[in-house]
Short mmCIF file of C-alpha atoms (C1' of nucleotides) in Angstrom, two decimals:
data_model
loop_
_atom_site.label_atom_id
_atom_site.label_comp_id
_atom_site.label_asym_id
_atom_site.label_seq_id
_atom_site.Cartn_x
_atom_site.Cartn_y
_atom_site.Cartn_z
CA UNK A 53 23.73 1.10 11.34
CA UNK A 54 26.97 1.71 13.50
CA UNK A 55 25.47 1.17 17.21
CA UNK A 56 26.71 5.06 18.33
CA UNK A 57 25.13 6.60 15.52
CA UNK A 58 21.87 4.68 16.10
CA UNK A 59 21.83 5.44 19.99
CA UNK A 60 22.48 8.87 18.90
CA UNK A 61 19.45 9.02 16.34
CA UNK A 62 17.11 7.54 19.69
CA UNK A 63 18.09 10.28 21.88
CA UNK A 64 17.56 12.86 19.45
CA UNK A 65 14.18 11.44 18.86
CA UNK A 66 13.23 11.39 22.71
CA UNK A 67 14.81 15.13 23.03
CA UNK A 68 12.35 15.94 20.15
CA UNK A 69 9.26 13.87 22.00
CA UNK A 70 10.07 15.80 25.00
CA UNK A 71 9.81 19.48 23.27
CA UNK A 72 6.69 18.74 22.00
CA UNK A 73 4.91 17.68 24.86
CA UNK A 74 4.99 14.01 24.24
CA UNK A 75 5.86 11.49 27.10
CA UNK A 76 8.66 8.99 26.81
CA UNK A 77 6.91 5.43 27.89
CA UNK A 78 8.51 2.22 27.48
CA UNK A 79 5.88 0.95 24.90
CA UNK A 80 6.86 3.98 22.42
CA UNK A 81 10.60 3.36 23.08
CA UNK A 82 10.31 -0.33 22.36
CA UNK A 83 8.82 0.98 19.02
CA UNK A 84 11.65 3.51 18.30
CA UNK A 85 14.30 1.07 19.33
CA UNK A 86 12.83 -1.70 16.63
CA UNK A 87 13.16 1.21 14.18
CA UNK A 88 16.28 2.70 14.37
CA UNK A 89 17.75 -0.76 14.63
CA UNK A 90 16.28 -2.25 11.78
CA UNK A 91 18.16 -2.86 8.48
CA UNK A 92 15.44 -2.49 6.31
CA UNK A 93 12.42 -0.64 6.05
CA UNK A 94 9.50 -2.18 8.30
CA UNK A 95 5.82 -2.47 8.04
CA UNK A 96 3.42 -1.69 11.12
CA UNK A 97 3.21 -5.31 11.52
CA UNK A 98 6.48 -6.22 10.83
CA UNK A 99 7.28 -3.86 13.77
CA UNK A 100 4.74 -6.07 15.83
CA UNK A 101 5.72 -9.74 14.99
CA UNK A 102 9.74 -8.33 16.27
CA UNK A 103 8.11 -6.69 19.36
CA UNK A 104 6.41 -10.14 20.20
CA UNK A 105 10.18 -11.25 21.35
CA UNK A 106 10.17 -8.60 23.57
CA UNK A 107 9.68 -9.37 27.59
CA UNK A 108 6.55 -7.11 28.03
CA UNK A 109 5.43 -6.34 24.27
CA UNK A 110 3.42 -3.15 23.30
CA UNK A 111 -0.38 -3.83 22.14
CA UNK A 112 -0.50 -3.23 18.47
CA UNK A 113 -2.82 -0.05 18.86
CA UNK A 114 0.62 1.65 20.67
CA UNK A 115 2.19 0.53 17.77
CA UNK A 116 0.18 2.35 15.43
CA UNK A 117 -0.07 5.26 17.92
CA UNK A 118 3.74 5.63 18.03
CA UNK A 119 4.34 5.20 14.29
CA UNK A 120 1.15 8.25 13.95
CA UNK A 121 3.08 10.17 16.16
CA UNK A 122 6.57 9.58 14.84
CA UNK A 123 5.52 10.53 11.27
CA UNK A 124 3.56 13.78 13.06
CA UNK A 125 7.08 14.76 13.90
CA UNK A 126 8.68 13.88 10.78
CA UNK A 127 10.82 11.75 12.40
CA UNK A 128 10.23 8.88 10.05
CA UNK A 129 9.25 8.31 6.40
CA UNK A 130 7.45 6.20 4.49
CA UNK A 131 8.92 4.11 1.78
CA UNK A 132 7.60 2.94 -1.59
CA UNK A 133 8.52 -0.40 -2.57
CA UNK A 134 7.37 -3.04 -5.17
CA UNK A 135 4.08 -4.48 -3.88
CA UNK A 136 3.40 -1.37 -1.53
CA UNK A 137 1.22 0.42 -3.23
CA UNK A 138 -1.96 -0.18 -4.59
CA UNK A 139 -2.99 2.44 -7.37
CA UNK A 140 -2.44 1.20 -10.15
CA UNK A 141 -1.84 2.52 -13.80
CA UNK A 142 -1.49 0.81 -17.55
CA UNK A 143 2.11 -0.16 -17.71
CA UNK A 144 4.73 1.95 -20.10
CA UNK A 145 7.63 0.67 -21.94
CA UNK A 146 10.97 1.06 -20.86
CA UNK A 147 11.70 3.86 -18.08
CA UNK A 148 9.31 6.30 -18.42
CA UNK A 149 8.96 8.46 -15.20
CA UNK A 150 6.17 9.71 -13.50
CA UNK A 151 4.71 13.57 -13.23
CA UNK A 152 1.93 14.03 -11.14
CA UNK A 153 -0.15 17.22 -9.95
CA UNK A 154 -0.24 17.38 -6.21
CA UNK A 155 -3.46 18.97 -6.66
CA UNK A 156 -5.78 17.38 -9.35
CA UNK A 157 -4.21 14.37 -9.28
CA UNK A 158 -3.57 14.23 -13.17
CA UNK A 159 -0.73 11.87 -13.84
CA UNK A 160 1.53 12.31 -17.01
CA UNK A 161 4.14 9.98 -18.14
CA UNK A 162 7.27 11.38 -19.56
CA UNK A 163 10.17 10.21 -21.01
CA UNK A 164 13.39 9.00 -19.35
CA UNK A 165 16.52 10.51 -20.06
CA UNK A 166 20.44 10.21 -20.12
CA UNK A 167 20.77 12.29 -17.57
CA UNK A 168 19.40 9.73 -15.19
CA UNK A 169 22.12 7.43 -16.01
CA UNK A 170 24.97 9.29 -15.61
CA UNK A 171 24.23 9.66 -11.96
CA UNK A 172 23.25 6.34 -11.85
CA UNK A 173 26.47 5.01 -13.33
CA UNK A 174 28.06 7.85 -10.52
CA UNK A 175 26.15 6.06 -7.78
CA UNK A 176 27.30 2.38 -9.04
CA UNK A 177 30.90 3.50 -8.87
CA UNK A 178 30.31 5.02 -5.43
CA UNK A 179 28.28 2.10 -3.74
CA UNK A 180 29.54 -0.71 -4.99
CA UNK A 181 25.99 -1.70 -6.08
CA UNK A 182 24.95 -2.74 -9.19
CA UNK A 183 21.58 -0.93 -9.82
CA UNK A 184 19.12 -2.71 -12.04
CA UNK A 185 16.30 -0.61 -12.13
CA UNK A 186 15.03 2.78 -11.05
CA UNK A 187 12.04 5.11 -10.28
CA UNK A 188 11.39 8.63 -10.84
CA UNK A 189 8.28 10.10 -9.63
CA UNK A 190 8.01 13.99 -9.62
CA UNK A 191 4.99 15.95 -7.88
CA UNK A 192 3.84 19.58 -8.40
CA UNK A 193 1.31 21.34 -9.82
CA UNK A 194 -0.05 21.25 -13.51
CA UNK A 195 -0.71 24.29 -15.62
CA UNK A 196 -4.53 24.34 -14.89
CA UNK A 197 -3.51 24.25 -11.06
CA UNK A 198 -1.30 26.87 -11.03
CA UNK B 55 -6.00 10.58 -22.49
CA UNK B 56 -7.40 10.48 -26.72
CA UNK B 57 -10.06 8.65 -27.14
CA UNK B 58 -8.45 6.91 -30.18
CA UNK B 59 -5.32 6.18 -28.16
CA UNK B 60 -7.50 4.86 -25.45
CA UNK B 61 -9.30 2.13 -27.48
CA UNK B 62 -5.80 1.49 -29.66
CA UNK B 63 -5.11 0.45 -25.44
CA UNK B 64 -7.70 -1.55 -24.87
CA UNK B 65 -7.82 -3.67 -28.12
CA UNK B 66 -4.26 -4.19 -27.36
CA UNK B 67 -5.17 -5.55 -23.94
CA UNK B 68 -7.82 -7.50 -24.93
CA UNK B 69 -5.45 -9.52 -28.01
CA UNK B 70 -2.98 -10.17 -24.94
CA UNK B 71 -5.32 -11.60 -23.06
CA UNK B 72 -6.57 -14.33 -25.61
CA UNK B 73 -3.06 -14.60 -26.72
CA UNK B 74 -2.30 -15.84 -23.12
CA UNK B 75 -5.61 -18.17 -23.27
CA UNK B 76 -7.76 -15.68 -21.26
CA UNK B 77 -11.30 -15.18 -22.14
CA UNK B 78 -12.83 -11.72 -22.47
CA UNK B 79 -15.86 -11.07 -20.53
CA UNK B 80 -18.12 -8.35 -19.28
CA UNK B 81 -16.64 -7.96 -16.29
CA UNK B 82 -13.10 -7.82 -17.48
CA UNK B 83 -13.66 -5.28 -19.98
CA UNK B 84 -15.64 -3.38 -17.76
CA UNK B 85 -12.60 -2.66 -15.07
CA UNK B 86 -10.10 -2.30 -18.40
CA UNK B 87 -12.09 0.54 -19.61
CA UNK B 88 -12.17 1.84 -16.54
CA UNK B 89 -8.98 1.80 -16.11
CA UNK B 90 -7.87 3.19 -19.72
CA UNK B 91 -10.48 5.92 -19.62
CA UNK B 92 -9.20 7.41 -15.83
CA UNK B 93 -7.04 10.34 -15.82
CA UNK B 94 -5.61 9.38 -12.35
CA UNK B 95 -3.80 6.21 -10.74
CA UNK B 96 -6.85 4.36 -9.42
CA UNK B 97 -7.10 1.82 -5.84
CA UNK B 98 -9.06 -1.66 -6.31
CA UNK B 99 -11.88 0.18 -4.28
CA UNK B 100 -12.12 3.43 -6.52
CA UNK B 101 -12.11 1.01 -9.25
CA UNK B 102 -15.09 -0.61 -7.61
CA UNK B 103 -16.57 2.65 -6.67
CA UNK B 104 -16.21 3.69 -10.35
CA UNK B 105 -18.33 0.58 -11.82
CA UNK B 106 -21.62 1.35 -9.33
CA UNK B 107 -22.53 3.31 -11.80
CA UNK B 108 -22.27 0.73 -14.89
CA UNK B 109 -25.84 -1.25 -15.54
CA UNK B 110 -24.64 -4.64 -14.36
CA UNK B 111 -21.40 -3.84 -12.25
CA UNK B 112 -18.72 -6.27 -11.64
CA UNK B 113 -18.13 -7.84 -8.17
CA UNK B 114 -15.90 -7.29 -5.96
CA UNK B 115 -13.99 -10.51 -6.17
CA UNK B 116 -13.64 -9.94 -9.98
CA UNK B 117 -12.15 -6.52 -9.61
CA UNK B 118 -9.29 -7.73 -7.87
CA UNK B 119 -9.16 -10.95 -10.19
CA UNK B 120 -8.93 -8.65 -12.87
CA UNK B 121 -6.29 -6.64 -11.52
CA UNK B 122 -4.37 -9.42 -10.57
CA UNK B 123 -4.72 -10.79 -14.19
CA UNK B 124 -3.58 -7.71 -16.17
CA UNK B 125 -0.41 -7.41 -13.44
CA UNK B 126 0.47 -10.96 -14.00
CA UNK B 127 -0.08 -10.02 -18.08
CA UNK B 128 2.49 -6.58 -17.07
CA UNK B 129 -0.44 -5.12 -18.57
CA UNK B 130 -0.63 -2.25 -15.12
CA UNK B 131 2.09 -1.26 -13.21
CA UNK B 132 1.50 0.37 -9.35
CA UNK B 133 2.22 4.01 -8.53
CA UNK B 134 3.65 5.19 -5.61
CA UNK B 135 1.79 8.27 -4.04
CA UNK B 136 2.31 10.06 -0.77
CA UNK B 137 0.17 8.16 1.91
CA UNK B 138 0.10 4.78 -0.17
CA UNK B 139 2.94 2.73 1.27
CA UNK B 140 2.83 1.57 5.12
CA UNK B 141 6.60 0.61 4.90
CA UNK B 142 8.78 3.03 7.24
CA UNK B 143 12.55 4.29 7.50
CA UNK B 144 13.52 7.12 10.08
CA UNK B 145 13.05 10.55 8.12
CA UNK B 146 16.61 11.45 6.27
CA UNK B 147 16.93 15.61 6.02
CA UNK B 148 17.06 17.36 2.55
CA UNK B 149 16.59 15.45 -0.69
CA UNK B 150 18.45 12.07 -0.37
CA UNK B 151 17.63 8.99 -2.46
CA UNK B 152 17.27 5.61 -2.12
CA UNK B 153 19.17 2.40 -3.04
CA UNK B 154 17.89 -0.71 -1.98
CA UNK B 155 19.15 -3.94 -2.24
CA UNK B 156 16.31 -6.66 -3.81
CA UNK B 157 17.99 -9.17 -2.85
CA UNK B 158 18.57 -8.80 0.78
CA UNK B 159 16.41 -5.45 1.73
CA UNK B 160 19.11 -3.56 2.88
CA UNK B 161 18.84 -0.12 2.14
CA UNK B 162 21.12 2.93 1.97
CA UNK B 163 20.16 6.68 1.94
CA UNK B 164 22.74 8.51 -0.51
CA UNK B 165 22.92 12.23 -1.52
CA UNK B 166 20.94 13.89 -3.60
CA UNK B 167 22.37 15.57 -6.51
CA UNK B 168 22.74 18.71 -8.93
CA UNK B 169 22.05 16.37 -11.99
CA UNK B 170 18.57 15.60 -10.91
CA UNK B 171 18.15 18.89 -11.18
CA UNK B 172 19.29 19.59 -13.98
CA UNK B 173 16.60 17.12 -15.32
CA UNK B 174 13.85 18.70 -13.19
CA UNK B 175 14.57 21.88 -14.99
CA UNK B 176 14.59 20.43 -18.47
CA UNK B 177 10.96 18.83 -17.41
CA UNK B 178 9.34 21.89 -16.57
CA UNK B 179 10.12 23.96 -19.32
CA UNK B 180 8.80 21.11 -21.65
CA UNK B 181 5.20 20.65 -19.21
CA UNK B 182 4.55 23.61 -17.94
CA UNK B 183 4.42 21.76 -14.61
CA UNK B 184 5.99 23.49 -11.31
CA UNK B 185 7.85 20.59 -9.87
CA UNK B 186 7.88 20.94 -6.16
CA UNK B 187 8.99 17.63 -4.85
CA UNK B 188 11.06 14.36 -6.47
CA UNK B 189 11.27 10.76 -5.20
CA UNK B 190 14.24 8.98 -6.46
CA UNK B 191 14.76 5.05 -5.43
CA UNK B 192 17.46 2.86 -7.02
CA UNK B 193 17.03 -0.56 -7.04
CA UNK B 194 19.75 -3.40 -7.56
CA UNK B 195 21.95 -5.75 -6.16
CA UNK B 196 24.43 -4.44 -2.83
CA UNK B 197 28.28 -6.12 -2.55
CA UNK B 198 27.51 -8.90 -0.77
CA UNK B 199 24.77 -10.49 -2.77
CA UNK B 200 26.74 -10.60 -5.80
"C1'" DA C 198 -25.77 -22.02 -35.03
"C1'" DT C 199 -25.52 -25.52 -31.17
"C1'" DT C 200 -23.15 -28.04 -27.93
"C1'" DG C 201 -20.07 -29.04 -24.22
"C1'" DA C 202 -15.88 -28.57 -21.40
"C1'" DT C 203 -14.38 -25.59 -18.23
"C1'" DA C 204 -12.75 -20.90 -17.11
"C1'" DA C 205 -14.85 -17.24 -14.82
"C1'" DT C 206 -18.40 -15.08 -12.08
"C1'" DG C 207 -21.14 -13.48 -8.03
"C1'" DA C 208 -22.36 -13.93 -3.37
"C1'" DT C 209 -20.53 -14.31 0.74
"C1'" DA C 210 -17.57 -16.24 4.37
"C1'" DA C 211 -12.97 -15.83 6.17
"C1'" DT C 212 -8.90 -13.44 6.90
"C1'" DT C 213 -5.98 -9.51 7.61
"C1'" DA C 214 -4.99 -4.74 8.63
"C1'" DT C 215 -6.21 -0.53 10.73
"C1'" DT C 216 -8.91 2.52 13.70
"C1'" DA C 217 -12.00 3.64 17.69
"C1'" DT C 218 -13.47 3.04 22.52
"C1'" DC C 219 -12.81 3.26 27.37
"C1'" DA C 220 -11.52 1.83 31.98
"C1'" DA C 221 -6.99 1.20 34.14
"C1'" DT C 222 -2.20 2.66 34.39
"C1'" DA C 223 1.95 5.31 34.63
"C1'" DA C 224 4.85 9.64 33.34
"C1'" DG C 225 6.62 13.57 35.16
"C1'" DG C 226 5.75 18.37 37.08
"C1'" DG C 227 5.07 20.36 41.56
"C1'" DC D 131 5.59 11.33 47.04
"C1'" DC D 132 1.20 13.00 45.10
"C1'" DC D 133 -1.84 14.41 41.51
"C1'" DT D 134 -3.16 15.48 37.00
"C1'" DT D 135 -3.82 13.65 32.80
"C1'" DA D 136 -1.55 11.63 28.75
"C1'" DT D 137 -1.02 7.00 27.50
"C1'" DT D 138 -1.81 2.19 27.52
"C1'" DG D 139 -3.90 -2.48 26.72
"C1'" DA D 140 -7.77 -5.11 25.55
"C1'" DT D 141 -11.05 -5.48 22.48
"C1'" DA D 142 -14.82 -4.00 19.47
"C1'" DA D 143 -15.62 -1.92 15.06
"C1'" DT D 144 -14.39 -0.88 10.51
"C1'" DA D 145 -12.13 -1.51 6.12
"C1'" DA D 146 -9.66 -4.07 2.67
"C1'" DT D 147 -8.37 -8.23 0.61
"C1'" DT D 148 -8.58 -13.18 -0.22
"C1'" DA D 149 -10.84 -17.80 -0.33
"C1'" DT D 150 -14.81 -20.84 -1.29
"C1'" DC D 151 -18.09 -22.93 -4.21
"C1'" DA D 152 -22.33 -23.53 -6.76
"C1'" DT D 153 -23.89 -21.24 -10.95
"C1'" DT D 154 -23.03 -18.97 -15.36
"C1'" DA D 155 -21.07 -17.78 -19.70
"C1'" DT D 156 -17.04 -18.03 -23.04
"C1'" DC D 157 -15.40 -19.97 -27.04
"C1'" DA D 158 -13.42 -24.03 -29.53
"C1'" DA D 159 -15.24 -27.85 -31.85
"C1'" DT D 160 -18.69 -29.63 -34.27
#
DNA sequence: ATTGATAATGATAATTATTATCAATAAGGG
DNA sequence: CCCTTATTGATAATAATTATCATTATCAAT
């Protein structure tokens, strides 16, 4: 991330701390600054193990605390990655894609499509990146639900 | 999930496993059904939860073994839920997608698009579902690391 | 069907990750 | 520069997962 944009992103993020009431301390801009610099997503402890070669690290409950309050204000997201998760499911063939109800929890598997690879294919030609695999999860509500 | 389906599942699972020289005991079968018969992505713990109720339940230990068994088999896959991942990324607005690199973990945020929905559409009419949300993440190789 | 080699189990200890507690500290309005 | 009180750090408690090892049970060979 281009080092204007990211001190941008910070500043917006203690304007928005600010507005709601929350103080700016050095242990929860440590955290921020970890996050907006990093390349790739990070873990809570991942986020602790970089802090450690900071001069006056943040305990690991601030850590937590911060990332609680960050995701409070939407300000970050979580994301899902091989090996994140733990539910698991029986394995389908080829690239089905996931529907499940927000409110039951009922899962249904469905079937992938073309149309998925034509924006793929777009998004290959865009990036640069070859793209060797992809997921699909969509969440709403089933019939009974709604 | 048919009942006939279910055990056409589980025989299947149970071949693959002596195929690969794996025995099939009590405990095994007793987290396989469990996991064929559940209507929902299920967590090593509701899994454990779940066989409380069977005569002579499992252990703990064995659970996990088991699940680590069928993964390595490609027997279960995980799903990704809201609240199940701890990895975070500062909180992109609207509905962008994801492209991460496997190699090197670099990811990119990228526009969402109009032919997602197109395919969201096409899905509801054929479930009956109301689709409220979508997660999209691309997974492949960026320039550099090929 | 019985035996025997050994894969697998159960019980539990160890490890790791996350959350709760509370006295001490520091942010920021007045 | 105070004063109020939100926040912190240290650590205890909880929860989840993994490792250990003596005992048990599977299944191929008889």
């Amino acid at each position: 991330m281009a080092a204007l944009a990211l001190n941008h992103l910070l500043e917006n993020w203690k304007i928005a701390l600010r507005q709601q009431g929350y103080r700016v301390t050095r242990p929860r801009l440590q955290v921020m600054e970890i996050i907006v610099s990093s390349e790739t997503p990070l873990k809570p402890q991942d986020i602790y193990q970089l802090s450690l070669d900071l001069e006056s690290p943040p305990g690991i409950a601030s850590i937590y605390r911060t990332l609680e309050m960050l995701d409070d204000l939407g300000l970050i997201q979580q994301i899902h990655q091989p090996g994140g998760c733990h539910a698991i499911w029986p394995a389908v063939e080829g690239h089905k894609h996931l529907l499940i109800c927000s409110s039951c929890g009922q899962m249904r598997v469905i079937e992938g499509n073309e149309d998925i690879e034509d924006y793929i294919n777009k998004i290959e030609e865009q990036t640069g990146y070859h793209v060797k695999d992809h997921w699909l999860q969509l969440f709403g509500t089933c019939q009974n639900c709604s």
